[in-house]
């Protein structure tokens, strides 16, 4: 497939935004139940984090409009929610962004009454609002992943690993960003965020390697033989019947060499996993916010390459006809 940068930016930006919010909410849960010390995290961390989440979601939405032929009709996509994962994503995305914004606004305005008291634990309004936003964040990961995992004839995508990778890589980038942000505000949560950033990055590495191994061993259901119903062990197409390119040849193939694809794969494995893990360990052990921020930024660059590879690696069956292009 031809990777569209608008979709690459959309999926990586909103994935990081969801991960960052889940990190912030995890911090609030830890503080509420006394998992991380007794001191409450500074409200500035929640507020600044919410601003970044809102910006990431806004930039992702802005990028998505470059993928639409008629942006003014984008709202119509939501009407197909019964059958389309894309429509469900269109609904869940603003719902999550809205709830995350409300969560941050409640912290900013200081509106946080106690709703329920259980023993010594006070369950406040922001904890409940954050729970709803957190559920929507996970639901959005599922919707985004299912857009591709539900396409059965593109075998590289049609696997639960697609959803797992979207979720783990989004969480890894979000928690890495949260670790840098908490170190900047000298929060006690930096240890928890750094630990979870390492866990999600390593789990993402394992699941991505499983996906690469699976896709490298795929046996395609559609071949030149099955396409035309000829039982011959070797059929080679030597012409597409036209001299020029077309929409199909542009949109359904990446037009890059095998060496380039191999180079991108090595690049994203290093930048999205190996370098961030190294920098998070260094930044965590020394409480260096700058090093943790570098880990988050480098990981995002690596995830851009990872997502490009994800789309480029997909082999559309129509390329059987255009393979001689």
PDB file of C-alpha atoms in Angstrom:
ATOM      1  CA  UNK A   1       0.000   0.000   0.000  1.00  0.00           C
ATOM      2  CA  UNK A   2       1.070   3.578  -0.514  1.00  0.00           C
ATOM      3  CA  UNK A   3       1.528   5.082   2.987  1.00  0.00           C
ATOM      4  CA  UNK A   4      -0.429   8.328   3.424  1.00  0.00           C
ATOM      5  CA  UNK A   5       1.358  10.696   5.789  1.00  0.00           C
ATOM      6  CA  UNK A   6      -1.959  12.180   6.905  1.00  0.00           C
ATOM      7  CA  UNK A   7      -2.992   8.773   8.297  1.00  0.00           C
ATOM      8  CA  UNK A   8       0.483   8.131   9.702  1.00  0.00           C
ATOM      9  CA  UNK A   9       0.375  11.406  11.657  1.00  0.00           C
ATOM     10  CA  UNK A  10      -3.255  10.813  12.683  1.00  0.00           C
ATOM     11  CA  UNK A  11      -2.654   7.358  14.164  1.00  0.00           C
ATOM     12  CA  UNK A  12       0.643   8.194  15.895  1.00  0.00           C
ATOM     13  CA  UNK A  13      -0.510  11.538  17.320  1.00  0.00           C
ATOM     14  CA  UNK A  14      -3.825  10.340  18.732  1.00  0.00           C
ATOM     15  CA  UNK A  15      -2.130   7.152  19.985  1.00  0.00           C
ATOM     16  CA  UNK A  16       0.352   9.242  21.961  1.00  0.00           C
ATOM     17  CA  UNK A  17      -2.465  11.496  23.196  1.00  0.00           C
ATOM     18  CA  UNK A  18      -4.477   8.523  24.443  1.00  0.00           C
ATOM     19  CA  UNK A  19      -1.386   7.062  26.099  1.00  0.00           C
ATOM     20  CA  UNK A  20      -0.535  10.348  27.791  1.00  0.00           C
ATOM     21  CA  UNK A  21      -4.028  10.727  29.202  1.00  0.00           C
ATOM     22  CA  UNK A  22      -4.024   7.148  30.478  1.00  0.00           C
ATOM     23  CA  UNK A  23      -0.688   7.894  32.158  1.00  0.00           C
ATOM     24  CA  UNK A  24      -2.100  11.015  33.826  1.00  0.00           C
ATOM     25  CA  UNK A  25      -5.166   9.136  35.012  1.00  0.00           C
ATOM     26  CA  UNK A  26      -3.008   6.260  36.269  1.00  0.00           C
ATOM     27  CA  UNK A  27      -1.108   8.828  38.327  1.00  0.00           C
ATOM     28  CA  UNK A  28      -4.339  10.100  39.840  1.00  0.00           C
ATOM     29  CA  UNK A  29      -5.421   6.553  40.699  1.00  0.00           C
ATOM     30  CA  UNK A  30      -2.028   5.860  42.277  1.00  0.00           C
ATOM     31  CA  UNK A  31      -2.306   9.014  44.379  1.00  0.00           C
ATOM     32  CA  UNK A  32      -5.898   8.314  45.380  1.00  0.00           C
ATOM     33  CA  UNK A  33      -5.179   4.792  46.590  1.00  0.00           C
ATOM     34  CA  UNK A  34      -1.769   5.615  48.044  1.00  0.00           C
ATOM     35  CA  UNK A  35       0.247   3.497  45.609  1.00  0.00           C
ATOM     36  CA  UNK A  36       2.794   6.253  45.043  1.00  0.00           C
ATOM     37  CA  UNK A  37       3.506   7.996  48.335  1.00  0.00           C
ATOM     38  CA  UNK A  38       1.120  10.230  50.214  1.00  0.00           C
ATOM     39  CA  UNK A  39       1.844  13.480  48.432  1.00  0.00           C
ATOM     40  CA  UNK A  40      -0.620  14.445  45.721  1.00  0.00           C
ATOM     41  CA  UNK A  41       0.854  15.227  42.338  1.00  0.00           C
ATOM     42  CA  UNK A  42       0.910  18.890  41.383  1.00  0.00           C
ATOM     43  CA  UNK A  43      -2.226  19.995  39.619  1.00  0.00           C
ATOM     44  CA  UNK A  44       0.046  21.661  37.065  1.00  0.00           C
ATOM     45  CA  UNK A  45       1.065  18.205  35.841  1.00  0.00           C
ATOM     46  CA  UNK A  46      -2.546  17.230  35.144  1.00  0.00           C
ATOM     47  CA  UNK A  47      -3.376  20.572  33.544  1.00  0.00           C
ATOM     48  CA  UNK A  48      -0.262  20.767  31.355  1.00  0.00           C
ATOM     49  CA  UNK A  49      -0.731  17.103  30.427  1.00  0.00           C
ATOM     50  CA  UNK A  50      -4.336  17.725  29.405  1.00  0.00           C
ATOM     51  CA  UNK A  51      -3.253  20.665  27.240  1.00  0.00           C
ATOM     52  CA  UNK A  52      -0.736  18.411  25.476  1.00  0.00           C
ATOM     53  CA  UNK A  53      -3.363  15.667  25.055  1.00  0.00           C
ATOM     54  CA  UNK A  54      -5.761  18.188  23.511  1.00  0.00           C
ATOM     55  CA  UNK A  55      -3.069  19.501  21.167  1.00  0.00           C
ATOM     56  CA  UNK A  56      -2.088  15.977  20.076  1.00  0.00           C
ATOM     57  CA  UNK A  57      -5.720  15.019  19.399  1.00  0.00           C
ATOM     58  CA  UNK A  58      -6.300  18.310  17.544  1.00  0.00           C
ATOM     59  CA  UNK A  59      -3.196  17.851  15.391  1.00  0.00           C
ATOM     60  CA  UNK A  60      -4.254  14.296  14.625  1.00  0.00           C
ATOM     61  CA  UNK A  61      -7.703  15.436  13.530  1.00  0.00           C
ATOM     62  CA  UNK A  62      -6.155  18.228  11.452  1.00  0.00           C
ATOM     63  CA  UNK A  63      -3.856  15.732   9.716  1.00  0.00           C
ATOM     64  CA  UNK A  64      -6.769  13.421   8.933  1.00  0.00           C
ATOM     65  CA  UNK A  65      -8.491  16.101   6.873  1.00  0.00           C
ATOM     66  CA  UNK A  66      -5.672  15.924   4.311  1.00  0.00           C
ATOM     67  CA  UNK A  67      -6.757  12.346   3.612  1.00  0.00           C
ATOM     68  CA  UNK A  68     -10.303  13.332   2.701  1.00  0.00           C
ATOM     69  CA  UNK A  69     -11.398  14.244  -0.789  1.00  0.00           C
ATOM     70  CA  UNK A  70     -14.372  16.240   0.546  1.00  0.00           C
ATOM     71  CA  UNK A  71     -13.619  17.223   4.172  1.00  0.00           C
ATOM     72  CA  UNK A  72     -16.969  18.996   4.524  1.00  0.00           C
ATOM     73  CA  UNK A  73     -18.657  15.595   4.230  1.00  0.00           C
ATOM     74  CA  UNK A  74     -16.524  13.923   6.922  1.00  0.00           C
ATOM     75  CA  UNK A  75     -19.411  13.977   9.403  1.00  0.00           C
ATOM     76  CA  UNK A  76     -21.321  11.556   7.178  1.00  0.00           C
ATOM     77  CA  UNK A  77     -18.820   8.816   8.056  1.00  0.00           C
ATOM     78  CA  UNK A  78     -20.329   8.651  11.550  1.00  0.00           C
ATOM     79  CA  UNK A  79     -23.691   7.552  10.140  1.00  0.00           C
ATOM     80  CA  UNK A  80     -22.278   4.124   9.260  1.00  0.00           C
ATOM     81  CA  UNK A  81     -21.391   3.185  12.850  1.00  0.00           C
ATOM     82  CA  UNK A  82     -23.354  -0.085  12.696  1.00  0.00           C
ATOM     83  CA  UNK A  83     -21.002  -1.631  10.134  1.00  0.00           C
ATOM     84  CA  UNK A  84     -17.869   0.518   9.926  1.00  0.00           C
ATOM     85  CA  UNK A  85     -14.962   0.682  12.371  1.00  0.00           C
ATOM     86  CA  UNK A  86     -13.929   3.956  10.746  1.00  0.00           C
ATOM     87  CA  UNK A  87     -17.338   5.409  11.632  1.00  0.00           C
ATOM     88  CA  UNK A  88     -16.954   4.166  15.209  1.00  0.00           C
ATOM     89  CA  UNK A  89     -13.532   5.825  15.380  1.00  0.00           C
ATOM     90  CA  UNK A  90     -15.080   9.070  14.119  1.00  0.00           C
ATOM     91  CA  UNK A  91     -17.551   8.917  17.033  1.00  0.00           C
ATOM     92  CA  UNK A  92     -15.207   7.723  19.794  1.00  0.00           C
ATOM     93  CA  UNK A  93     -12.328  10.084  18.981  1.00  0.00           C
ATOM     94  CA  UNK A  94     -14.122  13.364  19.797  1.00  0.00           C
ATOM     95  CA  UNK A  95     -15.909  11.677  22.717  1.00  0.00           C
ATOM     96  CA  UNK A  96     -12.560  10.744  24.265  1.00  0.00           C
ATOM     97  CA  UNK A  97     -10.989  14.145  23.522  1.00  0.00           C
ATOM     98  CA  UNK A  98     -14.001  15.885  25.064  1.00  0.00           C
ATOM     99  CA  UNK A  99     -13.973  13.806  28.249  1.00  0.00           C
ATOM    100  CA  UNK A 100     -10.204  14.223  28.629  1.00  0.00           C
ATOM    101  CA  UNK A 101     -10.621  17.987  28.243  1.00  0.00           C
ATOM    102  CA  UNK A 102     -13.394  18.036  30.881  1.00  0.00           C
ATOM    103  CA  UNK A 103     -11.139  16.038  33.241  1.00  0.00           C
ATOM    104  CA  UNK A 104      -8.371  18.601  32.856  1.00  0.00           C
ATOM    105  CA  UNK A 105     -10.797  21.538  33.091  1.00  0.00           C
ATOM    106  CA  UNK A 106     -12.202  20.219  36.394  1.00  0.00           C
ATOM    107  CA  UNK A 107      -8.664  20.092  37.799  1.00  0.00           C
ATOM    108  CA  UNK A 108      -7.943  23.602  36.492  1.00  0.00           C
ATOM    109  CA  UNK A 109     -11.145  25.049  37.980  1.00  0.00           C
ATOM    110  CA  UNK A 110     -10.762  23.134  41.234  1.00  0.00           C
ATOM    111  CA  UNK A 111     -14.189  21.525  40.873  1.00  0.00           C
ATOM    112  CA  UNK A 112     -13.657  18.116  42.418  1.00  0.00           C
ATOM    113  CA  UNK A 113     -16.310  17.181  45.009  1.00  0.00           C
ATOM    114  CA  UNK A 114     -16.204  13.859  46.819  1.00  0.00           C
ATOM    115  CA  UNK A 115     -18.786  11.513  45.294  1.00  0.00           C
ATOM    116  CA  UNK A 116     -18.255   8.379  47.366  1.00  0.00           C
ATOM    117  CA  UNK A 117     -16.193   7.617  50.481  1.00  0.00           C
ATOM    118  CA  UNK A 118     -14.946   4.056  50.923  1.00  0.00           C
ATOM    119  CA  UNK A 119     -13.058   3.644  54.173  1.00  0.00           C
ATOM    120  CA  UNK A 120     -10.250   6.194  54.030  1.00  0.00           C
ATOM    121  CA  UNK A 121     -10.463   6.573  50.246  1.00  0.00           C
ATOM    122  CA  UNK A 122     -12.401   9.493  48.785  1.00  0.00           C
ATOM    123  CA  UNK A 123     -13.654   8.924  45.242  1.00  0.00           C
ATOM    124  CA  UNK A 124     -13.860  12.351  43.662  1.00  0.00           C
ATOM    125  CA  UNK A 125     -15.634  13.615  40.552  1.00  0.00           C
ATOM    126  CA  UNK A 126     -12.439  13.807  38.461  1.00  0.00           C
ATOM    127  CA  UNK A 127     -11.707  10.154  39.221  1.00  0.00           C
ATOM    128  CA  UNK A 128     -15.059   9.118  37.713  1.00  0.00           C
ATOM    129  CA  UNK A 129     -14.739  11.457  34.722  1.00  0.00           C
ATOM    130  CA  UNK A 130     -11.219  10.156  34.132  1.00  0.00           C
ATOM    131  CA  UNK A 131     -12.494   6.570  34.264  1.00  0.00           C
ATOM    132  CA  UNK A 132     -14.970   7.288  31.455  1.00  0.00           C
ATOM    133  CA  UNK A 133     -12.250   8.998  29.406  1.00  0.00           C
ATOM    134  CA  UNK A 134      -9.881   6.078  30.050  1.00  0.00           C
ATOM    135  CA  UNK A 135     -12.431   3.531  28.808  1.00  0.00           C
ATOM    136  CA  UNK A 136     -12.985   5.667  25.693  1.00  0.00           C
ATOM    137  CA  UNK A 137      -9.198   5.824  25.149  1.00  0.00           C
ATOM    138  CA  UNK A 138      -8.939   2.021  25.106  1.00  0.00           C
ATOM    139  CA  UNK A 139     -12.047   1.807  22.897  1.00  0.00           C
ATOM    140  CA  UNK A 140     -10.422   4.239  20.465  1.00  0.00           C
ATOM    141  CA  UNK A 141      -7.324   2.016  20.260  1.00  0.00           C
ATOM    142  CA  UNK A 142      -9.600  -0.898  19.343  1.00  0.00           C
ATOM    143  CA  UNK A 143     -11.517   1.126  16.731  1.00  0.00           C
ATOM    144  CA  UNK A 144      -8.334   2.408  15.063  1.00  0.00           C
ATOM    145  CA  UNK A 145      -6.732  -1.028  15.011  1.00  0.00           C
ATOM    146  CA  UNK A 146      -9.892  -2.753  13.769  1.00  0.00           C
ATOM    147  CA  UNK A 147     -10.095  -0.414  10.757  1.00  0.00           C
ATOM    148  CA  UNK A 148      -7.127  -2.367   9.387  1.00  0.00           C
ATOM    149  CA  UNK A 149      -7.474  -5.709  11.178  1.00  0.00           C
ATOM    150  CA  UNK A 150     -10.976  -6.124   9.736  1.00  0.00           C
ATOM    151  CA  UNK A 151      -9.723  -6.021   6.122  1.00  0.00           C
ATOM    152  CA  UNK A 152      -9.446  -9.763   5.521  1.00  0.00           C
ATOM    153  CA  UNK A 153      -7.932  -9.628   2.037  1.00  0.00           C
ATOM    154  CA  UNK A 154      -4.889  -7.666   3.259  1.00  0.00           C
ATOM    155  CA  UNK A 155      -3.339 -10.499   5.222  1.00  0.00           C
ATOM    156  CA  UNK A 156      -0.550  -8.408   6.795  1.00  0.00           C
ATOM    157  CA  UNK A 157      -3.205  -6.382   8.651  1.00  0.00           C
ATOM    158  CA  UNK A 158      -5.828  -9.059   9.321  1.00  0.00           C
ATOM    159  CA  UNK A 159      -4.523 -10.170  12.714  1.00  0.00           C
ATOM    160  CA  UNK A 160      -5.215  -9.309  16.381  1.00  0.00           C
ATOM    161  CA  UNK A 161      -1.567  -8.215  16.528  1.00  0.00           C
ATOM    162  CA  UNK A 162      -2.597  -5.055  14.660  1.00  0.00           C
ATOM    163  CA  UNK A 163      -4.817  -3.963  17.568  1.00  0.00           C
ATOM    164  CA  UNK A 164      -2.232  -5.066  20.143  1.00  0.00           C
ATOM    165  CA  UNK A 165       0.511  -3.088  18.400  1.00  0.00           C
ATOM    166  CA  UNK A 166      -1.600   0.063  18.042  1.00  0.00           C
ATOM    167  CA  UNK A 167      -2.424  -0.115  21.743  1.00  0.00           C
ATOM    168  CA  UNK A 168       1.051  -0.933  23.076  1.00  0.00           C
ATOM    169  CA  UNK A 169       2.887   1.576  20.883  1.00  0.00           C
ATOM    170  CA  UNK A 170       0.404   4.306  21.788  1.00  0.00           C
ATOM    171  CA  UNK A 171       0.803   3.525  25.486  1.00  0.00           C
ATOM    172  CA  UNK A 172       4.606   3.433  25.163  1.00  0.00           C
ATOM    173  CA  UNK A 173       4.766   6.870  23.525  1.00  0.00           C
ATOM    174  CA  UNK A 174       2.227   8.338  25.969  1.00  0.00           C
ATOM    175  CA  UNK A 175       3.932   7.058  29.104  1.00  0.00           C
ATOM    176  CA  UNK A 176       7.364   8.127  27.794  1.00  0.00           C
ATOM    177  CA  UNK A 177       5.967  11.627  27.348  1.00  0.00           C
ATOM    178  CA  UNK A 178       4.395  11.485  30.809  1.00  0.00           C
ATOM    179  CA  UNK A 179       7.748  10.479  32.343  1.00  0.00           C
ATOM    180  CA  UNK A 180       9.410  13.554  30.829  1.00  0.00           C
ATOM    181  CA  UNK A 181       6.538  15.811  31.905  1.00  0.00           C
ATOM    182  CA  UNK A 182       6.499  14.495  35.480  1.00  0.00           C
ATOM    183  CA  UNK A 183      10.289  14.899  35.748  1.00  0.00           C
ATOM    184  CA  UNK A 184       9.891  18.515  34.626  1.00  0.00           C
ATOM    185  CA  UNK A 185       7.349  19.125  37.414  1.00  0.00           C
ATOM    186  CA  UNK A 186       9.441  17.129  39.937  1.00  0.00           C
ATOM    187  CA  UNK A 187       6.501  14.790  40.529  1.00  0.00           C
ATOM    188  CA  UNK A 188       6.824  11.603  42.570  1.00  0.00           C
ATOM    189  CA  UNK A 189       5.091   9.843  39.671  1.00  0.00           C
ATOM    190  CA  UNK A 190       8.184   9.946  37.459  1.00  0.00           C
ATOM    191  CA  UNK A 191       9.343   6.538  38.693  1.00  0.00           C
ATOM    192  CA  UNK A 192       5.996   4.895  37.927  1.00  0.00           C
ATOM    193  CA  UNK A 193       5.737   6.554  34.510  1.00  0.00           C
ATOM    194  CA  UNK A 194       9.294   5.605  33.535  1.00  0.00           C
ATOM    195  CA  UNK A 195       8.728   2.022  34.645  1.00  0.00           C
ATOM    196  CA  UNK A 196       5.501   1.720  32.640  1.00  0.00           C
ATOM    197  CA  UNK A 197       7.165   3.402  29.633  1.00  0.00           C
ATOM    198  CA  UNK A 198       9.840   0.693  29.692  1.00  0.00           C
ATOM    199  CA  UNK A 199       7.271  -2.082  30.130  1.00  0.00           C
ATOM    200  CA  UNK A 200       5.056  -0.881  27.262  1.00  0.00           C
ATOM    201  CA  UNK A 201       8.042  -0.216  24.976  1.00  0.00           C
ATOM    202  CA  UNK A 202       9.462  -3.695  25.556  1.00  0.00           C
ATOM    203  CA  UNK A 203       6.051  -5.340  25.163  1.00  0.00           C
ATOM    204  CA  UNK A 204       5.532  -3.308  21.982  1.00  0.00           C
ATOM    205  CA  UNK A 205       8.895  -4.512  20.697  1.00  0.00           C
ATOM    206  CA  UNK A 206       7.947  -8.146  21.331  1.00  0.00           C
ATOM    207  CA  UNK A 207       4.508  -7.843  19.721  1.00  0.00           C
ATOM    208  CA  UNK A 208       5.929  -5.943  16.728  1.00  0.00           C
ATOM    209  CA  UNK A 209       8.584  -8.621  16.226  1.00  0.00           C
ATOM    210  CA  UNK A 210       5.838 -11.267  16.306  1.00  0.00           C
ATOM    211  CA  UNK A 211       3.950  -9.306  13.633  1.00  0.00           C
ATOM    212  CA  UNK A 212       7.073  -8.978  11.462  1.00  0.00           C
ATOM    213  CA  UNK A 213       7.794 -12.698  11.824  1.00  0.00           C
ATOM    214  CA  UNK A 214       4.186 -13.569  10.978  1.00  0.00           C
ATOM    215  CA  UNK A 215       4.080 -11.323   7.920  1.00  0.00           C
ATOM    216  CA  UNK A 216       7.423 -12.643   6.703  1.00  0.00           C
ATOM    217  CA  UNK A 217       6.000 -16.183   6.625  1.00  0.00           C
ATOM    218  CA  UNK A 218       2.639 -15.383   5.043  1.00  0.00           C
ATOM    219  CA  UNK A 219       1.329 -17.645   2.324  1.00  0.00           C
ATOM    220  CA  UNK A 220      -0.949 -15.486   0.219  1.00  0.00           C
ATOM    221  CA  UNK A 221      -4.424 -16.797  -0.490  1.00  0.00           C
ATOM    222  CA  UNK A 222      -4.510 -15.041  -3.852  1.00  0.00           C
ATOM    223  CA  UNK A 223      -1.908 -15.873  -6.486  1.00  0.00           C
ATOM    224  CA  UNK A 224      -1.634 -15.394 -10.231  1.00  0.00           C
ATOM    225  CA  UNK A 225      -2.735 -19.014 -10.609  1.00  0.00           C
ATOM    226  CA  UNK A 226      -5.846 -18.732  -8.429  1.00  0.00           C
ATOM    227  CA  UNK A 227      -6.733 -15.346  -9.940  1.00  0.00           C
ATOM    228  CA  UNK A 228      -7.255 -16.787 -13.416  1.00  0.00           C
ATOM    229  CA  UNK A 229      -8.043 -20.380 -12.443  1.00  0.00           C
ATOM    230  CA  UNK A 230      -5.167 -21.936 -14.351  1.00  0.00           C
ATOM    231  CA  UNK A 231      -3.560 -24.950 -12.709  1.00  0.00           C
ATOM    232  CA  UNK A 232       0.024 -24.367 -13.697  1.00  0.00           C
ATOM    233  CA  UNK A 233       2.900 -24.311 -11.211  1.00  0.00           C
ATOM    234  CA  UNK A 234       4.435 -21.158 -12.652  1.00  0.00           C
ATOM    235  CA  UNK A 235       2.550 -18.228 -14.112  1.00  0.00           C
ATOM    236  CA  UNK A 236       4.349 -14.908 -14.563  1.00  0.00           C
ATOM    237  CA  UNK A 237       2.681 -11.660 -15.555  1.00  0.00           C
ATOM    238  CA  UNK A 238       4.948  -9.633 -17.818  1.00  0.00           C
ATOM    239  CA  UNK A 239       2.651  -6.725 -18.708  1.00  0.00           C
ATOM    240  CA  UNK A 240      -0.261  -4.847 -17.187  1.00  0.00           C
ATOM    241  CA  UNK A 241      -1.673  -4.007 -20.586  1.00  0.00           C
ATOM    242  CA  UNK A 242      -1.028  -0.274 -20.267  1.00  0.00           C
ATOM    243  CA  UNK A 243       2.076   1.878 -20.607  1.00  0.00           C
ATOM    244  CA  UNK A 244       1.287   4.507 -17.987  1.00  0.00           C
ATOM    245  CA  UNK A 245       0.494   4.461 -14.286  1.00  0.00           C
ATOM    246  CA  UNK A 246      -2.930   4.860 -12.783  1.00  0.00           C
ATOM    247  CA  UNK A 247      -4.679   5.513  -9.459  1.00  0.00           C
ATOM    248  CA  UNK A 248      -4.332   1.837  -8.629  1.00  0.00           C
ATOM    249  CA  UNK A 249      -0.599   1.734  -9.249  1.00  0.00           C
ATOM    250  CA  UNK A 250      -0.080   4.861  -7.141  1.00  0.00           C
ATOM    251  CA  UNK A 251      -2.343   4.092  -4.180  1.00  0.00           C
ATOM    252  CA  UNK A 252      -1.841   0.373  -3.698  1.00  0.00           C
ATOM    253  CA  UNK A 253       1.948   0.066  -3.922  1.00  0.00           C
ATOM    254  CA  UNK A 254       4.791   1.881  -2.180  1.00  0.00           C
ATOM    255  CA  UNK A 255       7.235   1.862  -5.158  1.00  0.00           C
ATOM    256  CA  UNK A 256      10.253   1.415  -2.887  1.00  0.00           C
ATOM    257  CA  UNK A 257      13.055  -1.099  -3.248  1.00  0.00           C
ATOM    258  CA  UNK A 258      13.481  -4.133  -1.003  1.00  0.00           C
ATOM    259  CA  UNK A 259      16.670  -2.567   0.376  1.00  0.00           C
ATOM    260  CA  UNK A 260      14.777   0.600   1.316  1.00  0.00           C
ATOM    261  CA  UNK A 261      12.109  -1.435   3.112  1.00  0.00           C
ATOM    262  CA  UNK A 262      14.754  -3.348   5.033  1.00  0.00           C
ATOM    263  CA  UNK A 263      16.439  -0.075   5.986  1.00  0.00           C
ATOM    264  CA  UNK A 264      13.186   1.422   7.298  1.00  0.00           C
ATOM    265  CA  UNK A 265      12.507  -1.707   9.344  1.00  0.00           C
ATOM    266  CA  UNK A 266      15.909  -1.553  11.029  1.00  0.00           C
ATOM    267  CA  UNK A 267      15.523   2.208  11.520  1.00  0.00           C
ATOM    268  CA  UNK A 268      12.191   1.987  13.329  1.00  0.00           C
ATOM    269  CA  UNK A 269      13.302  -0.933  15.488  1.00  0.00           C
ATOM    270  CA  UNK A 270      16.249   1.141  16.691  1.00  0.00           C
ATOM    271  CA  UNK A 271      14.472   4.491  17.018  1.00  0.00           C
ATOM    272  CA  UNK A 272      11.148   3.289  18.436  1.00  0.00           C
ATOM    273  CA  UNK A 273      12.473   0.694  20.860  1.00  0.00           C
ATOM    274  CA  UNK A 274      16.220   0.389  21.450  1.00  0.00           C
ATOM    275  CA  UNK A 275      17.168   4.076  21.756  1.00  0.00           C
ATOM    276  CA  UNK A 276      14.109   5.074  23.861  1.00  0.00           C
ATOM    277  CA  UNK A 277      14.648   2.202  26.305  1.00  0.00           C
ATOM    278  CA  UNK A 278      18.294   3.247  26.725  1.00  0.00           C
ATOM    279  CA  UNK A 279      17.422   6.914  27.214  1.00  0.00           C
ATOM    280  CA  UNK A 280      14.544   6.203  29.620  1.00  0.00           C
ATOM    281  CA  UNK A 281      16.851   4.110  31.798  1.00  0.00           C
ATOM    282  CA  UNK A 282      19.479   6.886  31.800  1.00  0.00           C
ATOM    283  CA  UNK A 283      16.929   9.655  32.387  1.00  0.00           C
ATOM    284  CA  UNK A 284      15.067   7.681  35.040  1.00  0.00           C
ATOM    285  CA  UNK A 285      18.164   6.797  37.072  1.00  0.00           C
ATOM    286  CA  UNK A 286      19.389  10.409  36.986  1.00  0.00           C
ATOM    287  CA  UNK A 287      15.981  12.190  36.981  1.00  0.00           C
ATOM    288  CA  UNK A 288      16.973  14.083  33.824  1.00  0.00           C
ATOM    289  CA  UNK A 289      13.842  15.574  32.280  1.00  0.00           C
ATOM    290  CA  UNK A 290      15.736  16.525  29.125  1.00  0.00           C
ATOM    291  CA  UNK A 291      16.906  12.945  28.548  1.00  0.00           C
ATOM    292  CA  UNK A 292      13.385  11.616  29.148  1.00  0.00           C
ATOM    293  CA  UNK A 293      12.002  14.188  26.718  1.00  0.00           C
ATOM    294  CA  UNK A 294      14.614  13.135  24.129  1.00  0.00           C
ATOM    295  CA  UNK A 295      13.489   9.518  24.615  1.00  0.00           C
ATOM    296  CA  UNK A 296       9.858  10.492  23.937  1.00  0.00           C
ATOM    297  CA  UNK A 297      10.700  12.570  20.836  1.00  0.00           C
ATOM    298  CA  UNK A 298      13.046   9.969  19.341  1.00  0.00           C
ATOM    299  CA  UNK A 299      10.472   7.271  19.989  1.00  0.00           C
ATOM    300  CA  UNK A 300       7.852   9.313  18.135  1.00  0.00           C
ATOM    301  CA  UNK A 301      10.173   9.623  15.122  1.00  0.00           C
ATOM    302  CA  UNK A 302      10.648   5.863  15.266  1.00  0.00           C
ATOM    303  CA  UNK A 303       6.886   5.330  15.438  1.00  0.00           C
ATOM    304  CA  UNK A 304       6.406   7.481  12.327  1.00  0.00           C
ATOM    305  CA  UNK A 305       8.764   5.106  10.490  1.00  0.00           C
ATOM    306  CA  UNK A 306       7.039   2.084  12.067  1.00  0.00           C
ATOM    307  CA  UNK A 307       3.638   3.240  10.884  1.00  0.00           C
ATOM    308  CA  UNK A 308       5.004   4.002   7.386  1.00  0.00           C
ATOM    309  CA  UNK A 309       6.346   0.437   7.249  1.00  0.00           C
ATOM    310  CA  UNK A 310       3.026  -0.948   8.539  1.00  0.00           C
ATOM    311  CA  UNK A 311       1.156   0.569   5.591  1.00  0.00           C
ATOM    312  CA  UNK A 312       3.866  -0.075   2.991  1.00  0.00           C
ATOM    313  CA  UNK A 313       4.242  -3.745   3.917  1.00  0.00           C
ATOM    314  CA  UNK A 314       0.582  -4.461   3.185  1.00  0.00           C
ATOM    315  CA  UNK A 315       0.208  -6.225  -0.138  1.00  0.00           C
ATOM    316  CA  UNK A 316      -3.116  -5.515  -1.855  1.00  0.00           C
ATOM    317  CA  UNK A 317      -4.343  -8.422  -4.039  1.00  0.00           C
ATOM    318  CA  UNK A 318      -4.866  -6.029  -6.952  1.00  0.00           C
ATOM    319  CA  UNK A 319      -1.074  -5.866  -7.270  1.00  0.00           C
ATOM    320  CA  UNK A 320      -1.263  -9.324  -8.831  1.00  0.00           C
ATOM    321  CA  UNK A 321      -2.431  -7.550 -11.962  1.00  0.00           C
ATOM    322  CA  UNK A 322      -0.069  -4.587 -11.663  1.00  0.00           C
ATOM    323  CA  UNK A 323       2.991  -6.561 -10.532  1.00  0.00           C
ATOM    324  CA  UNK A 324       4.702  -5.965 -13.873  1.00  0.00           C
ATOM    325  CA  UNK A 325       4.413  -2.176 -13.515  1.00  0.00           C
TER     326      UNK A 325
END
